[in-house]
PDB file of C-alpha atoms in Angstrom:
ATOM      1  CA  UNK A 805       0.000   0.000   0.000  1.00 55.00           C
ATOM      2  CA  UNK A 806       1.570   3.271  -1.149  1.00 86.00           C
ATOM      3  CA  UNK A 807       0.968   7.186  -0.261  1.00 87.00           C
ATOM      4  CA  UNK A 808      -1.150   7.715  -3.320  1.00 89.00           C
ATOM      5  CA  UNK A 809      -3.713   4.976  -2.214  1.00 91.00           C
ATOM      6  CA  UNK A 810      -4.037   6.048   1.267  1.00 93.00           C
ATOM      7  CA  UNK A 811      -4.489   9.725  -0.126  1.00 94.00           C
ATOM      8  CA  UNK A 812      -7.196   8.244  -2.619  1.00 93.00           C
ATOM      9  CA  UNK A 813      -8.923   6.720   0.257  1.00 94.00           C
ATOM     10  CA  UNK A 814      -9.672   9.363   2.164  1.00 95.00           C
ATOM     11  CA  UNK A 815     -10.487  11.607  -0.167  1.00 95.00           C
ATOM     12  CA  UNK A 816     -13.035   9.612  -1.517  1.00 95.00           C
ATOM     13  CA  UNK A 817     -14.583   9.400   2.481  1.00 96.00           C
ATOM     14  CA  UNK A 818     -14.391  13.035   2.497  1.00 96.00           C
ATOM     15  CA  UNK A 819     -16.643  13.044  -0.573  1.00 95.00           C
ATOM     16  CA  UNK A 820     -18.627  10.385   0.726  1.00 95.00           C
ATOM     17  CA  UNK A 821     -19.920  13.167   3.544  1.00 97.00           C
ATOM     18  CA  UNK A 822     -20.155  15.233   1.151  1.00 96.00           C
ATOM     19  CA  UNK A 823     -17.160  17.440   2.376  1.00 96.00           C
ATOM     20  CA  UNK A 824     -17.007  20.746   0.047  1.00 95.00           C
ATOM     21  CA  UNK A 825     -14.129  22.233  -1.869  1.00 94.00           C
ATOM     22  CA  UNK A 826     -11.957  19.097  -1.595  1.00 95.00           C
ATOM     23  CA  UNK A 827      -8.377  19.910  -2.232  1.00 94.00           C
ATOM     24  CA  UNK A 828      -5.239  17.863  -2.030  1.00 94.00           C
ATOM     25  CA  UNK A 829      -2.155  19.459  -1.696  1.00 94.00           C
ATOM     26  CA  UNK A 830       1.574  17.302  -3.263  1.00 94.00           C
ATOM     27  CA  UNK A 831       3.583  18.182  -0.047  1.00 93.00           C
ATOM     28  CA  UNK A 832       6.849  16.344  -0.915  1.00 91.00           C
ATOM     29  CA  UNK A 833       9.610  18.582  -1.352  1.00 87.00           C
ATOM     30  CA  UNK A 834       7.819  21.174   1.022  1.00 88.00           C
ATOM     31  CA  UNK A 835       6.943  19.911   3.866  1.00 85.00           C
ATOM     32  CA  UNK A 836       8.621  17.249   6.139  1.00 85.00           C
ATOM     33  CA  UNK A 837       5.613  16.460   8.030  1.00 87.00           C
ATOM     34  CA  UNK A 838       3.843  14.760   4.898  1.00 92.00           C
ATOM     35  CA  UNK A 839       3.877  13.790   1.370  1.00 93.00           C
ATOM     36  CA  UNK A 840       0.042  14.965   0.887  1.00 95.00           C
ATOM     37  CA  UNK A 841      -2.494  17.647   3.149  1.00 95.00           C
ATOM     38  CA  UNK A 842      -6.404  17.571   2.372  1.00 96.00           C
ATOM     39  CA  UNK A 843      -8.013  20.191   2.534  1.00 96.00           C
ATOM     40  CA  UNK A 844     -11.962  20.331   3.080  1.00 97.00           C
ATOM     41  CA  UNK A 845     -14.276  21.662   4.713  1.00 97.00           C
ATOM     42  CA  UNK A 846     -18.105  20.930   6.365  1.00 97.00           C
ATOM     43  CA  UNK A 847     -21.229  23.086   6.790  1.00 96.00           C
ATOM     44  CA  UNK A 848     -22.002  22.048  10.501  1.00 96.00           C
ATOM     45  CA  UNK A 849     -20.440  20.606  13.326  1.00 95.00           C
ATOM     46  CA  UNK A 850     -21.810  17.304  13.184  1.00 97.00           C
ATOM     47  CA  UNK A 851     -20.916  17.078   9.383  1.00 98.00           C
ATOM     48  CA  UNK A 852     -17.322  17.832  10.056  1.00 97.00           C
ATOM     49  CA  UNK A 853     -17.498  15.181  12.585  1.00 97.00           C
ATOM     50  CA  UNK A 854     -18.903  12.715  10.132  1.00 97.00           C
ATOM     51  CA  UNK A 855     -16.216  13.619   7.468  1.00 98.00           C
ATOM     52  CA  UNK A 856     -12.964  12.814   9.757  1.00 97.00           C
ATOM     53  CA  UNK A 857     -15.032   9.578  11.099  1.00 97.00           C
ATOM     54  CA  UNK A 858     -15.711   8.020   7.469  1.00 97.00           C
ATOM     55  CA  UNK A 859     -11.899   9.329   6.878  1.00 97.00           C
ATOM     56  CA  UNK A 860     -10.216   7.419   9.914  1.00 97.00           C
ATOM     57  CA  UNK A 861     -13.069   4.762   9.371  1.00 97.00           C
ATOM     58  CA  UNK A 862     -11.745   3.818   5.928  1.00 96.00           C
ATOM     59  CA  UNK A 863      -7.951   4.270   6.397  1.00 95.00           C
ATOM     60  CA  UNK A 864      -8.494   1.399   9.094  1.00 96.00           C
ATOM     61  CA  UNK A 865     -10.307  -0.634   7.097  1.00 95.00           C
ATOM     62  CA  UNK A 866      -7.662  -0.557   4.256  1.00 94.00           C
ATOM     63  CA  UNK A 867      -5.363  -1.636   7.141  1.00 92.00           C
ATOM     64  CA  UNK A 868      -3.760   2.247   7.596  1.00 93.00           C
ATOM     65  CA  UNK A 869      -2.929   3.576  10.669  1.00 91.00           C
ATOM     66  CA  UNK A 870      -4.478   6.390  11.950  1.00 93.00           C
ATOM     67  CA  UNK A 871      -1.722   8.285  13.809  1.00 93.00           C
ATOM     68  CA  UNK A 872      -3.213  11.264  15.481  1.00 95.00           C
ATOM     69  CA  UNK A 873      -6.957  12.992  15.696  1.00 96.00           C
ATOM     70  CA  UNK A 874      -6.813  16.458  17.391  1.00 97.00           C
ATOM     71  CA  UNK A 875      -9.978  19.062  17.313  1.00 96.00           C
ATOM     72  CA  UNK A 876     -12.422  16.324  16.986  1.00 96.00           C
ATOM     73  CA  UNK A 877     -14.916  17.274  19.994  1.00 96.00           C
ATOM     74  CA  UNK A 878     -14.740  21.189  19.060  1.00 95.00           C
ATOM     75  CA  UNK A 879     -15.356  20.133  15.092  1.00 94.00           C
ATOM     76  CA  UNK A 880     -14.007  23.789  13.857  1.00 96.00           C
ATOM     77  CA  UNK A 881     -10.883  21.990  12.988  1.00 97.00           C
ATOM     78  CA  UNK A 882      -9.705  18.739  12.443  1.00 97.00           C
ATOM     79  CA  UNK A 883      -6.425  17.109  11.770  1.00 97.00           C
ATOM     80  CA  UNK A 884      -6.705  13.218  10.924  1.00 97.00           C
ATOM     81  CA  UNK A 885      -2.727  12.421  10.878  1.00 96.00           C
ATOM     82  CA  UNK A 886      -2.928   8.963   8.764  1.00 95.00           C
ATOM     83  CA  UNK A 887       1.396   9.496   8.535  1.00 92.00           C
ATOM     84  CA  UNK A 888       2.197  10.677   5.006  1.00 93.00           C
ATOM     85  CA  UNK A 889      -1.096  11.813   4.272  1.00 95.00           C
ATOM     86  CA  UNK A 890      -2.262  14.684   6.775  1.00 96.00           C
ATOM     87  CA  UNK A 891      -6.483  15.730   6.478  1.00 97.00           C
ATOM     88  CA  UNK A 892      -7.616  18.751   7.392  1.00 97.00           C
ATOM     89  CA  UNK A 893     -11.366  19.234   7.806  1.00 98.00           C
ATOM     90  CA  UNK A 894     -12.825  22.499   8.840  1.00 97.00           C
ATOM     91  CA  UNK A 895     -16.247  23.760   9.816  1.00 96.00           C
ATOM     92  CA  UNK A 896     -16.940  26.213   6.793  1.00 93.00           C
ATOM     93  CA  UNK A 897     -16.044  29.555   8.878  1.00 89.00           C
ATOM     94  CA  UNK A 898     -12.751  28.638   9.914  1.00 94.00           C
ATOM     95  CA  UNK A 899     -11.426  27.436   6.608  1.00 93.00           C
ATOM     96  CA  UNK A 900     -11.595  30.878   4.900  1.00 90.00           C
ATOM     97  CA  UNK A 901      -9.833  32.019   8.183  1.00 92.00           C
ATOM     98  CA  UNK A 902      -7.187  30.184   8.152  1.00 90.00           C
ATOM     99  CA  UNK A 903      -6.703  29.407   4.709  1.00 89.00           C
ATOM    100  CA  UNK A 904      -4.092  27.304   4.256  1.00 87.00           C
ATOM    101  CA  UNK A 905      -4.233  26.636   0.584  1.00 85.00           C
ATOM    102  CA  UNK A 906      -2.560  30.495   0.460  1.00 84.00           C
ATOM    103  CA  UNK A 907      -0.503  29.173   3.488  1.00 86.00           C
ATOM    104  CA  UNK A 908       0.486  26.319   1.725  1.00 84.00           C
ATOM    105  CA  UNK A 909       0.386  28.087  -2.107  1.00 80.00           C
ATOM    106  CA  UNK A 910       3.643  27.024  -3.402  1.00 83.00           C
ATOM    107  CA  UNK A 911       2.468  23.086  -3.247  1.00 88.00           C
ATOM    108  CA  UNK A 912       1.142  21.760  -6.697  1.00 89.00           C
ATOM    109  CA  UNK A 913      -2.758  20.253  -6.805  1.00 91.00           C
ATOM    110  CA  UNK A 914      -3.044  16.916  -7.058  1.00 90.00           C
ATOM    111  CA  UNK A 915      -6.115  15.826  -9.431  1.00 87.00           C
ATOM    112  CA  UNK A 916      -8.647  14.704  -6.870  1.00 82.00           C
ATOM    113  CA  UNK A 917     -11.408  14.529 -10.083  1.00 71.00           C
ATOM    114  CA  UNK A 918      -9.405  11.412 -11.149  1.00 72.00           C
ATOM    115  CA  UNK A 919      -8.214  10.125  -7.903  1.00 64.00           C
ATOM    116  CA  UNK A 920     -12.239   9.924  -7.491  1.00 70.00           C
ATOM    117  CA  UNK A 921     -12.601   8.148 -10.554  1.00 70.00           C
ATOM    118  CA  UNK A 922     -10.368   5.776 -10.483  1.00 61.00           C
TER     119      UNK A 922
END
């Protein structure tokens, strides 16, 4: 099982929940922490919740570990830290606040249409 699966994996959970503006971010080269970031957002609370759930849900299932959850209980932010692929899920609001796709600008877009797809 590779990077590009596990990234494939959860984004397809986020979409499951119907997470919005789904956007994966190629961190290699950038960022030590992780090869990949997702990027998403929900429109409540309980939504976010359900999105970062179905994510850590499915990474399990496909035998993943899931490293690290923090923010899960407030739901304005969550981090699901599956190891080389880090998820971010925020409650609409605080995505356009923190913005970390301008944050994080300089990483290239990794087709999430086809990763869907596929």
């Amino acid at each position: 099982m590779d990077n590009q699966e596990l990234l494939k994996i959860a984004v397809k959970a986020a979409d499951d929940k119907r997470a919005e503006d789904i956007l994966a971010l190629d961190m290699r080269g950038i960022s030590l922490i992780a090869d990949y970031f997702i990027i998403c957002h929900g429109n409540s609370d309980k939504q976010v919740q359900a999105i970062a759930r179905e994510m850590k849900e499915k990474a399990q299932e496909d035998g993943y570990d899931v490293k690290r959850i923090e923010g899960f209980d407030e739901a304005t932010w969550v981090l699901i830290d599956l190891g080389d692929v880090v998820a971010h899920v925020f409650h609409r609001d605080e995505r356009s606040y923190y913005n970390l796709e301008r944050l994080w600008g300089d990483a290239p877009h990794v087709d999430i249409l086809s990763e869907l797809n596929s």
